[in-house]
Amino acid sequence: MTDLAIAIPPAPRPAHHTGRLIGWALLCLVLAWAWRGADMRPLDLFRDSGNMAQFAGDFFPPNFRDWRIYLSEMIVTVQIALWGTVLAVVCAVPLGVLSSANIVPAWVYQPVRRVMDACRAINEMVFAMLFIVAVGLGPFAGVLALWVHTTGILAKLFSEAVEAIDPRPVEGIRSTGASPLEEVIYGVIPQVLPLWISYSLYRFESNVRSASVVGMVGAGGIGVVLYEIIRGFQYADTCAVMIMIVVTVSLIDLISARIRKGLI
Amino acid sequence: MAIALEIRQLSKTFTPGQKALDNVNLRVDEGEMVVLLGASGSGKSTLLRHIAGFVCGDAGSGSVKVLDRYVQRDGKLARDVRALRTQIGFVFQQFNLVGRLPLTTNVLTGMLHRVPPWRSVFKWFTRDERQRCMAALAQVGIDKYAAQRASTLSGGQQQRAAIARTLVQEARLILADEPIASLDPAAARKVMDTLARINRELGTTVIVSLHQVDIAMRYCQRVVALHQGRVVYDGTPARLTPALLHDIYGPLATELIAHGAPEAQAAPQPALAH
């Protein structure tokens, strides 16, 4: 064995040590710089630990006295999320296809993508405040805010799924002389449907969370209640509302997991 | 006899200096069954994809005419290429069915060009159309799997479904690109038999690309051999002897002669069920 004369090639040198060190140093510098701006005071957590404990104690036991109001507002919140998501899905299907590079030419997908970027870049809270001016206080403003923001997100996720499809079945449909729309309906959508359903259900869950926040600016639902009781220092009530939100979101998570399993 | 396909001076260059198709001229009459023979990389697929109008030839080079209408000319697709594609059935090496759709829907896509758009958008097909689809599935012998997803079937069954799609399409020209290259010998024979019967009994023109000489000999009267994008032989398969193949292809000839032969022809095939 030993007489096999093989010239052993030198092992490849590990990636640049100096380069990596500079990278870490830069990261530390950026973190230090942001420390000042973010007003980081970790010691306060310990110095005022007595206050913190008292503050936490105020939350317990939770006060469910007004649970009927909380429940009905929670249901309104879910209803806002439901409509916001459904409208967004309906819009995101065509817009997602129109922002896919493998389906439409650049002069179509580039402008559509930029509009979707704008919808996504602006938080639903901001949209909610704008829509309150347009349609008045209440849940409808929340629906509109979620609709616009979620359309931007889903269109992007949908188009990413479309860009990852297998092109061969689409060519099979094309070979029959089908129209471009038929190529999408028969060749593309069946391939991406499981992913699209997953994304939509996931966005519904996130929208229930978001809907409870947009309420804080006056767009209806449990957020309005939450805002009022926090401002009124009613921490036991706040705790009750928070528990209800957690339970609702968990329930929706369980149900959507079940639906996802059944549909795919 | 009417002309099914007429190709004039078609060339195609993918990478500069290397011609995938080199001044191809070809004429196929209606009702013919032609084998396009060649080693891998000889330009068979490229030629078929040009005929179906998936790819354009080089600018200023030649033309492709199917059933007396231009598919492409001077490196540009005809405006009405989609209308012309309805006359051309394409069978792919990898079947190209939509895996998550049931066999019936896959086959029904063949008749989308006859279904008004307001119905096709909702996948709404009439009873007659579904019946036509079932008849086609029965003709290729896989009607009992009609409700299954295409992805659950074997390669041979999927390929026959792809042929059923060209049947409901009522294509007058079927292009089959290495339809049996991914199949085992028994499935390969069924697919080739089905194509031969469609040619014989419906008079559909069939052009099928293969890389096995013995199968070509068994199924057709005319072989067009390609090498480096050029037509190097056009005639009966009988004259295409191993010696001639070695002359044309050199060492590549073994790929065409040696392997992949389905077992010898068995009993005569039953007629195409109607």
Coordinates of C-alpha atoms in Angstrom, one line a residue:
Chain A
M1 CA 0.0 0.0 0.0
T2 CA 2.7 2.4 1.0
D3 CA 4.5 2.1 -2.3
L4 CA 1.6 3.8 -4.1
A5 CA 3.3 7.0 -5.0
I6 CA 0.5 9.5 -4.9
A7 CA 1.4 13.2 -4.6
I8 CA -0.9 14.5 -1.9
P9 CA -2.3 17.8 -3.0
P10 CA -2.2 20.5 -0.3
A11 CA -5.4 20.9 1.6
P12 CA -7.4 24.0 0.5
R13 CA -6.7 26.9 2.8
P14 CA -9.7 27.9 4.9
A15 CA -11.4 31.1 3.8
H16 CA -9.6 34.3 4.5
H17 CA -9.0 34.6 8.2
T18 CA -8.4 38.4 8.1
G19 CA -11.5 39.0 6.0
R20 CA -13.6 37.1 8.5
L21 CA -12.1 39.0 11.4
I22 CA -12.8 42.3 9.8
G23 CA -16.4 41.2 9.2
W24 CA -16.9 40.4 12.9
A25 CA -15.3 43.7 13.9
L26 CA -17.6 45.6 11.7
L27 CA -20.6 43.8 13.1
C28 CA -19.5 44.7 16.7
L29 CA -19.0 48.4 15.6
V30 CA -22.5 48.6 14.2
L31 CA -24.0 47.1 17.3
A32 CA -22.1 49.5 19.6
W33 CA -23.2 52.4 17.4
A34 CA -26.9 51.3 17.6
W35 CA -26.6 50.8 21.4
R36 CA -26.6 54.6 22.0
G37 CA -29.5 55.3 19.6
A38 CA -31.7 52.5 21.1
D39 CA -31.1 53.9 24.6
M40 CA -30.2 50.4 25.9
R41 CA -30.3 50.3 29.8
P42 CA -30.2 46.6 30.8
L43 CA -29.2 47.5 34.4
D44 CA -32.6 49.2 34.9
L45 CA -34.2 45.8 34.7
F46 CA -32.3 44.8 37.8
R47 CA -32.3 48.1 39.6
D48 CA -36.0 48.4 39.4
S49 CA -36.7 44.7 39.8
G50 CA -39.0 45.4 42.7
N51 CA -41.2 47.6 40.5
M52 CA -41.2 45.0 37.8
A53 CA -42.3 42.3 40.2
Q54 CA -45.1 44.5 41.5
F55 CA -46.1 45.4 37.9
A56 CA -46.2 41.7 36.9
G57 CA -48.2 40.9 40.1
D58 CA -50.9 43.4 39.1
F59 CA -51.7 41.2 36.1
F60 CA -52.8 38.3 38.3
P61 CA -55.3 37.0 38.9
P62 CA -56.8 37.9 35.5
N63 CA -60.1 39.6 35.7
F64 CA -62.7 38.0 33.4
R65 CA -65.7 40.1 34.7
D66 CA -66.4 41.7 31.3
W67 CA -65.7 38.5 29.3
R68 CA -68.8 39.0 27.2
I69 CA -67.6 42.3 25.8
Y70 CA -64.1 40.8 25.2
L71 CA -65.5 37.8 23.5
S72 CA -67.7 39.7 21.1
E73 CA -64.8 42.1 20.3
M74 CA -62.5 39.1 19.8
I75 CA -65.0 37.7 17.3
V76 CA -65.1 41.1 15.5
T77 CA -61.3 40.9 15.3
V78 CA -61.4 37.5 13.7
Q79 CA -64.1 38.7 11.3
I80 CA -61.8 41.7 10.3
A81 CA -58.9 39.3 9.8
L82 CA -61.1 36.9 7.7
W83 CA -62.3 39.5 5.3
G84 CA -59.0 41.2 5.1
T85 CA -57.3 37.9 4.2
V86 CA -60.0 36.7 1.7
L87 CA -60.0 40.0 -0.2
A88 CA -56.2 39.8 -0.2
V89 CA -56.1 36.2 -1.5
V90 CA -58.5 37.1 -4.3
C91 CA -56.3 40.0 -5.4
A92 CA -53.0 38.2 -4.9
V93 CA -53.8 35.4 -7.3
P94 CA -53.8 37.5 -10.4
L95 CA -51.2 40.0 -9.1
G96 CA -48.9 37.1 -8.0
V97 CA -49.1 35.6 -11.5
L98 CA -48.4 39.0 -13.0
S99 CA -45.3 39.4 -11.0
S100 CA -43.8 36.1 -12.0
A101 CA -40.8 36.4 -14.3
N102 CA -41.4 33.0 -16.0
I103 CA -45.0 33.9 -16.9
V104 CA -45.1 37.5 -18.1
P105 CA -42.5 39.8 -19.7
A106 CA -40.4 42.2 -17.7
W107 CA -42.5 45.3 -18.6
V108 CA -45.5 43.7 -16.8
Y109 CA -43.8 42.1 -13.8
Q110 CA -41.5 44.9 -12.9
P111 CA -44.2 47.6 -12.4
V112 CA -46.5 45.1 -10.6
R113 CA -43.7 44.1 -8.3
R114 CA -43.0 47.7 -7.4
V115 CA -46.6 48.4 -6.5
M116 CA -46.7 45.2 -4.4
D117 CA -43.5 46.3 -2.7
A118 CA -45.2 49.6 -1.7
C119 CA -48.2 47.7 -0.3
R120 CA -45.8 45.6 1.8
A121 CA -43.5 48.3 2.9
I122 CA -46.1 50.3 4.7
N123 CA -47.3 48.7 8.0
E124 CA -51.0 47.9 8.4
M125 CA -51.1 50.3 11.4
V126 CA -50.3 53.2 9.0
F127 CA -52.8 52.0 6.5
A128 CA -55.4 51.7 9.2
M129 CA -54.9 55.3 10.3
L130 CA -55.2 56.5 6.7
F131 CA -58.4 54.4 6.1
I132 CA -59.9 55.7 9.3
V133 CA -59.7 59.2 7.8
A134 CA -61.3 57.8 4.6
V135 CA -64.1 55.6 5.9
G136 CA -64.4 56.6 9.6
L137 CA -63.6 54.7 12.8
G138 CA -64.5 51.1 13.0
P139 CA -63.7 47.6 11.7
F140 CA -64.1 48.4 8.0
A141 CA -61.0 50.6 8.2
G142 CA -59.2 47.6 9.7
V143 CA -60.4 45.3 6.9
L144 CA -59.1 47.7 4.2
A145 CA -55.7 48.1 6.0
L146 CA -55.2 44.3 6.2
W147 CA -56.4 43.8 2.7
V148 CA -53.8 46.2 1.1
H149 CA -50.9 45.0 3.3
T150 CA -51.6 41.3 2.9
T151 CA -52.1 41.6 -0.8
G152 CA -48.6 42.9 -1.1
I153 CA -47.2 40.0 1.0
L154 CA -49.2 37.2 -0.6
A155 CA -48.5 38.4 -4.2
K156 CA -44.8 38.1 -3.5
L157 CA -45.1 34.7 -1.8
F158 CA -47.4 33.4 -4.6
S159 CA -45.1 34.6 -7.4
E160 CA -42.1 32.9 -5.7
A161 CA -44.1 29.7 -5.8
V162 CA -44.9 30.2 -9.4
E163 CA -41.3 30.9 -10.3
A164 CA -40.3 27.6 -8.8
I165 CA -42.7 25.4 -10.9
D166 CA -41.7 22.6 -13.3
P167 CA -42.1 24.2 -16.8
R168 CA -42.7 20.9 -18.6
P169 CA -46.4 20.4 -17.7
V170 CA -47.0 24.0 -18.8
E171 CA -45.3 23.2 -22.2
G172 CA -47.6 20.1 -22.4
I173 CA -50.6 22.3 -22.1
R174 CA -49.1 24.8 -24.6
S175 CA -48.6 22.0 -27.1
T176 CA -52.4 21.6 -27.4
G177 CA -52.8 25.1 -28.6
A178 CA -54.3 26.4 -25.4
S179 CA -54.4 30.1 -24.6
P180 CA -52.0 31.8 -22.2
L181 CA -54.7 32.0 -19.5
E182 CA -55.5 28.3 -19.9
E183 CA -51.8 27.5 -19.6
V184 CA -51.9 29.2 -16.2
I185 CA -55.1 27.6 -15.0
Y186 CA -54.3 24.1 -16.1
G187 CA -50.5 24.1 -16.0
V188 CA -49.4 26.5 -13.3
I189 CA -52.1 26.7 -10.6
P190 CA -52.4 23.0 -9.9
Q191 CA -48.7 22.9 -9.2
V192 CA -48.6 25.8 -6.8
L193 CA -52.0 25.3 -5.1
P194 CA -50.7 23.5 -2.0
L195 CA -48.2 26.2 -1.3
W196 CA -50.7 29.0 -2.0
I197 CA -53.1 27.4 0.5
S198 CA -50.4 27.1 3.1
Y199 CA -49.4 30.8 2.7
S200 CA -53.0 32.0 2.8
L201 CA -53.7 30.1 6.0
Y202 CA -50.5 31.4 7.6
R203 CA -51.4 34.9 6.6
F204 CA -54.9 34.5 8.2
E205 CA -53.2 33.6 11.5
S206 CA -50.9 36.6 11.3
N207 CA -53.8 38.8 10.4
V208 CA -55.7 37.8 13.5
R209 CA -52.7 39.1 15.5
S210 CA -52.4 42.2 13.3
A211 CA -56.2 42.9 13.6
S212 CA -55.9 43.0 17.4
V213 CA -53.2 45.7 16.9
V214 CA -54.9 47.8 14.2
G215 CA -57.8 48.1 16.7
M216 CA -55.5 50.3 18.9
V217 CA -55.6 53.1 16.4
G218 CA -59.4 52.9 16.3
A219 CA -60.0 50.3 13.6
G220 CA -62.4 48.2 15.6
G221 CA -62.1 44.8 17.4
I222 CA -60.3 43.8 20.6
G223 CA -57.5 46.3 20.0
V224 CA -59.8 49.2 21.0
V225 CA -60.7 47.5 24.3
L226 CA -57.0 46.6 24.9
Y227 CA -55.9 50.2 24.3
E228 CA -58.5 51.5 26.7
I229 CA -57.8 49.2 29.6
I230 CA -54.0 49.5 29.3
R231 CA -54.5 53.3 29.4
G232 CA -56.7 52.9 32.4
F233 CA -54.1 50.8 34.3
Q234 CA -56.5 47.9 34.5
Y235 CA -53.8 45.2 34.3
A236 CA -56.0 42.3 35.5
D237 CA -58.4 43.0 32.7
T238 CA -55.5 43.4 30.3
C239 CA -54.2 39.9 31.3
A240 CA -57.7 38.4 30.6
V241 CA -57.7 40.0 27.1
M242 CA -54.2 38.8 26.4
I243 CA -55.1 35.3 27.4
M244 CA -58.1 35.4 25.1
I245 CA -55.9 36.5 22.2
V246 CA -53.4 33.7 22.8
V247 CA -56.2 31.1 23.0
T248 CA -57.9 32.4 19.8
V249 CA -54.6 32.5 17.8
S250 CA -53.7 29.0 19.0
L251 CA -57.2 27.7 18.1
I252 CA -56.9 29.2 14.6
D253 CA -53.4 27.6 14.3
L254 CA -54.8 24.2 15.2
I255 CA -57.8 24.5 12.8
S256 CA -55.7 25.8 9.9
A257 CA -53.2 22.9 10.4
R258 CA -56.1 20.5 10.1
I259 CA -57.4 22.3 6.9
R260 CA -53.9 22.3 5.4
K261 CA -53.5 18.6 5.9
G262 CA -56.9 17.9 4.4
L263 CA -56.3 19.9 1.2
I264 CA -52.8 19.0 0.2
Chain B
M1 CA -51.3 13.7 -51.5
A2 CA -51.5 16.7 -49.2
I3 CA -48.3 17.8 -47.5
A4 CA -48.3 17.5 -43.6
L5 CA -45.0 19.1 -43.0
E6 CA -42.6 21.1 -45.1
I7 CA -39.3 22.4 -43.7
R8 CA -37.0 24.6 -45.8
Q9 CA -33.4 25.5 -45.0
L10 CA -34.0 25.6 -41.3
S11 CA -30.9 26.4 -39.1
K12 CA -30.5 27.0 -35.4
T13 CA -27.5 28.1 -33.4
F14 CA -27.7 28.0 -29.6
T15 CA -24.0 28.5 -29.0
P16 CA -22.1 30.5 -31.6
G17 CA -20.1 28.4 -34.0
Q18 CA -22.1 25.2 -33.2
K19 CA -25.2 24.5 -35.3
A20 CA -27.9 22.6 -33.6
L21 CA -29.8 22.4 -36.9
D22 CA -27.9 22.9 -40.1
N23 CA -29.9 23.7 -43.2
V24 CA -32.6 21.1 -42.7
N25 CA -35.0 20.4 -45.6
L26 CA -37.8 17.9 -45.0
R27 CA -41.1 17.1 -46.5
V28 CA -43.6 14.7 -45.0
D29 CA -46.9 13.7 -46.7
E30 CA -50.1 13.3 -44.8
G31 CA -50.6 9.8 -43.4
E32 CA -46.9 8.9 -43.2
M33 CA -45.2 7.5 -40.2
V34 CA -41.6 8.7 -40.0
V35 CA -38.9 8.0 -37.6
L36 CA -36.4 10.7 -36.8
L37 CA -33.3 8.8 -35.9
G38 CA -30.1 10.0 -34.3
A39 CA -27.7 9.7 -31.4
S40 CA -28.3 11.9 -28.4
G41 CA -27.4 15.5 -29.3
S42 CA -28.0 15.0 -33.0
G43 CA -30.8 17.6 -33.1
K44 CA -33.9 15.4 -33.0
S45 CA -35.6 17.2 -30.1
T46 CA -34.6 20.6 -31.4
L47 CA -36.1 19.9 -34.8
L48 CA -39.4 18.6 -33.3
R49 CA -39.6 21.7 -31.0
H50 CA -39.2 23.9 -34.0
I51 CA -42.0 22.2 -35.8
A52 CA -44.3 22.7 -32.8
G53 CA -43.3 26.4 -32.7
F54 CA -41.8 26.2 -29.2
V55 CA -38.5 27.5 -30.5
C56 CA -37.6 29.9 -33.4
G57 CA -34.9 29.2 -36.0
D58 CA -32.1 31.6 -36.6
A59 CA -33.1 34.9 -38.1
G60 CA -33.2 34.9 -41.8
S61 CA -33.1 31.1 -42.0
G62 CA -35.8 29.1 -43.7
S63 CA -39.3 28.2 -42.7
V64 CA -41.5 25.5 -41.2
K65 CA -45.0 24.9 -42.7
V66 CA -47.5 22.5 -41.2
L67 CA -50.6 21.6 -43.2
D68 CA -49.8 24.4 -45.6
R69 CA -49.7 27.1 -42.9
Y70 CA -46.5 28.7 -41.6
V71 CA -45.4 27.8 -38.1
Q72 CA -42.4 30.1 -38.4
R73 CA -40.5 31.9 -41.1
D74 CA -37.2 33.8 -41.0
G75 CA -36.8 33.2 -37.3
K76 CA -40.2 34.5 -36.3
L77 CA -43.2 32.6 -35.1
A78 CA -46.4 33.0 -37.0
R79 CA -49.0 35.2 -35.3
D80 CA -51.6 32.4 -35.3
V81 CA -49.1 29.8 -34.0
R82 CA -51.5 28.8 -31.1
A83 CA -54.3 28.1 -33.6
L84 CA -51.9 26.0 -35.7
R85 CA -50.7 24.1 -32.6
T86 CA -54.2 22.7 -32.1
Q87 CA -53.5 20.6 -35.2
I88 CA -50.2 19.4 -33.8
G89 CA -50.2 16.8 -31.0
F90 CA -46.9 16.7 -29.0
V91 CA -45.8 13.6 -27.0
F92 CA -42.8 14.4 -24.7
Q93 CA -40.1 12.1 -23.4
Q94 CA -41.1 13.1 -19.8
F95 CA -44.8 12.9 -20.6
N96 CA -45.4 16.5 -19.3
L97 CA -48.7 15.8 -17.7
V98 CA -49.8 17.9 -14.7
G99 CA -49.2 15.5 -11.8
R100 CA -51.8 16.8 -9.4
L101 CA -54.6 16.8 -11.9
P102 CA -56.7 13.6 -12.6
L103 CA -56.1 11.8 -15.8
T104 CA -59.4 13.0 -17.2
T105 CA -58.6 16.7 -16.8
N106 CA -55.1 16.1 -18.3
V107 CA -56.7 14.5 -21.3
L108 CA -59.4 17.1 -21.5
T109 CA -56.8 19.9 -21.9
G110 CA -56.4 18.5 -25.4
M111 CA -59.8 20.0 -26.4
L112 CA -59.4 23.4 -24.7
H113 CA -59.3 25.0 -28.1
R114 CA -62.8 23.8 -28.8
V115 CA -64.2 24.9 -25.4
P116 CA -65.4 28.5 -25.0
P117 CA -63.1 30.4 -22.5
W118 CA -65.9 31.1 -20.0
R119 CA -66.2 27.3 -19.5
S120 CA -62.5 26.4 -19.7
V121 CA -61.7 28.9 -16.9
F122 CA -63.9 27.0 -14.5
K123 CA -62.8 23.5 -15.8
W124 CA -66.4 23.0 -16.7
F125 CA -66.7 20.3 -19.5
T126 CA -70.0 19.0 -20.9
R127 CA -71.1 15.4 -20.7
D128 CA -70.2 14.9 -24.4
E129 CA -66.7 16.2 -23.9
R130 CA -66.2 13.9 -20.9
Q131 CA -67.5 11.0 -22.9
R132 CA -65.0 11.8 -25.7
C133 CA -62.2 11.9 -23.1
M134 CA -63.2 8.5 -21.7
A135 CA -63.3 7.1 -25.3
A136 CA -59.8 8.3 -25.9
L137 CA -58.6 6.8 -22.6
A138 CA -60.3 3.5 -23.6
Q139 CA -58.6 3.6 -27.0
V140 CA -55.2 3.7 -25.3
G141 CA -56.3 1.2 -22.7
I142 CA -56.1 3.1 -19.4
D143 CA -59.7 4.1 -18.9
K144 CA -59.9 2.4 -15.5
Y145 CA -57.4 4.9 -14.1
A146 CA -59.5 7.9 -15.3
A147 CA -60.1 9.4 -11.8
Q148 CA -56.5 9.0 -10.5
R149 CA -54.0 11.8 -10.3
A150 CA -51.5 11.5 -13.2
S151 CA -48.6 11.4 -10.8
T152 CA -49.9 8.0 -9.4
L153 CA -49.5 6.2 -12.7
S154 CA -46.5 4.4 -14.2
G155 CA -44.4 6.0 -16.9
G156 CA -46.0 3.9 -19.7
Q157 CA -49.5 4.7 -18.5
Q158 CA -48.7 8.4 -18.3
Q159 CA -47.3 8.3 -21.8
R160 CA -50.4 6.7 -23.1
A161 CA -52.4 9.4 -21.4
A162 CA -50.3 11.9 -23.2
I163 CA -51.3 10.1 -26.5
A164 CA -54.9 10.2 -25.5
R165 CA -54.6 13.9 -25.1
T166 CA -53.5 14.2 -28.8
L167 CA -56.5 12.0 -29.7
V168 CA -59.1 14.3 -28.1
Q169 CA -57.2 17.2 -29.5
E170 CA -57.9 15.6 -32.9
A171 CA -54.4 16.5 -34.0
R172 CA -53.6 15.8 -37.7
L173 CA -49.9 15.6 -37.0
I174 CA -48.4 13.9 -33.9
L175 CA -44.8 14.7 -32.9
A176 CA -43.4 12.3 -30.4
D177 CA -40.0 13.3 -28.9
E178 CA -38.2 10.1 -27.7
P179 CA -41.6 8.8 -26.3
I180 CA -40.1 5.5 -25.2
A181 CA -36.7 6.6 -23.9
S182 CA -37.9 6.7 -20.2
L183 CA -39.9 3.4 -20.4
D184 CA -39.2 -0.3 -19.9
P185 CA -39.3 -2.5 -23.0
A186 CA -42.9 -3.8 -22.5
A187 CA -44.3 -0.3 -21.9
A188 CA -42.3 1.0 -24.8
R189 CA -43.9 -1.5 -27.1
K190 CA -47.4 -0.6 -26.0
V191 CA -46.7 3.1 -26.7
M192 CA -45.2 2.5 -30.1
D193 CA -48.1 0.1 -31.0
T194 CA -50.6 2.8 -30.0
L195 CA -48.8 5.4 -32.2
A196 CA -48.7 3.0 -35.1
R197 CA -52.4 2.2 -34.8
I198 CA -53.4 5.8 -34.7
N199 CA -51.4 6.3 -37.8
R200 CA -52.8 3.3 -39.6
E201 CA -56.5 3.6 -38.6
L202 CA -57.0 7.4 -38.2
G203 CA -54.6 8.4 -40.9
T204 CA -52.8 10.8 -38.6
T205 CA -49.3 11.7 -39.7
V206 CA -46.8 10.7 -37.0
I207 CA -43.2 11.8 -36.6
V208 CA -41.4 10.0 -33.8
S209 CA -37.8 10.5 -32.7
L210 CA -35.9 7.5 -31.6
H211 CA -32.3 6.4 -31.1
Q212 CA -32.9 2.6 -31.8
V213 CA -32.6 1.4 -35.4
D214 CA -34.4 -1.9 -34.8
I215 CA -37.5 -0.2 -33.4
A216 CA -37.5 2.2 -36.3
M217 CA -37.4 -0.8 -38.7
R218 CA -40.3 -2.5 -37.0
Y219 CA -42.7 0.5 -37.1
C220 CA -42.2 2.5 -40.2
Q221 CA -41.3 2.7 -43.8
R222 CA -39.3 5.9 -43.7
V223 CA -36.3 6.9 -41.5
V224 CA -34.8 10.4 -41.5
A225 CA -31.4 10.2 -39.8
L226 CA -29.9 13.3 -38.2
H227 CA -26.2 13.9 -37.3
Q228 CA -24.9 17.2 -36.0
G229 CA -28.1 18.9 -37.0
R230 CA -28.0 17.7 -40.6
V231 CA -30.2 15.3 -42.4
V232 CA -27.8 12.5 -43.4
Y233 CA -30.2 9.8 -44.5
D234 CA -33.8 9.8 -45.7
G235 CA -35.2 6.5 -46.9
T236 CA -36.4 3.0 -46.0
P237 CA -35.0 1.6 -42.8
A238 CA -34.0 -1.6 -44.6
R239 CA -31.0 0.1 -46.3
L240 CA -29.8 1.6 -43.0
T241 CA -27.3 -1.2 -42.3
P242 CA -24.9 -1.2 -39.4
A243 CA -22.1 -0.6 -41.8
L244 CA -23.8 2.5 -43.1
L245 CA -24.6 3.7 -39.6
H246 CA -20.9 3.3 -38.7
D247 CA -20.0 5.3 -41.7
I248 CA -22.3 8.1 -40.7
Y249 CA -22.0 8.2 -36.9
G250 CA -18.6 6.5 -36.2
P251 CA -18.3 5.3 -32.7
L252 CA -21.7 6.8 -31.8
A253 CA -23.4 4.2 -34.0
T254 CA -23.3 1.6 -31.1
E255 CA -25.9 3.8 -29.3
L256 CA -28.3 3.3 -32.2
I257 CA -27.8 -0.4 -32.7
A258 CA -27.0 -2.1 -29.5
H259 CA -29.6 -1.7 -26.8
G260 CA -33.0 -0.9 -25.6
A261 CA -34.8 -3.2 -28.1
P262 CA -38.3 -4.4 -27.0
E263 CA -38.7 -8.1 -27.2
A264 CA -39.5 -9.4 -30.7
Q265 CA -42.9 -8.6 -32.2
A266 CA -45.6 -10.7 -30.6
A267 CA -49.0 -11.6 -31.9
P268 CA -50.8 -9.1 -34.2
Q269 CA -52.2 -6.2 -32.3
P270 CA -56.0 -5.8 -31.8
A271 CA -57.6 -3.0 -33.8
L272 CA -58.0 0.4 -32.3
A273 CA -61.2 0.3 -30.3
H274 CA -63.8 2.9 -31.4

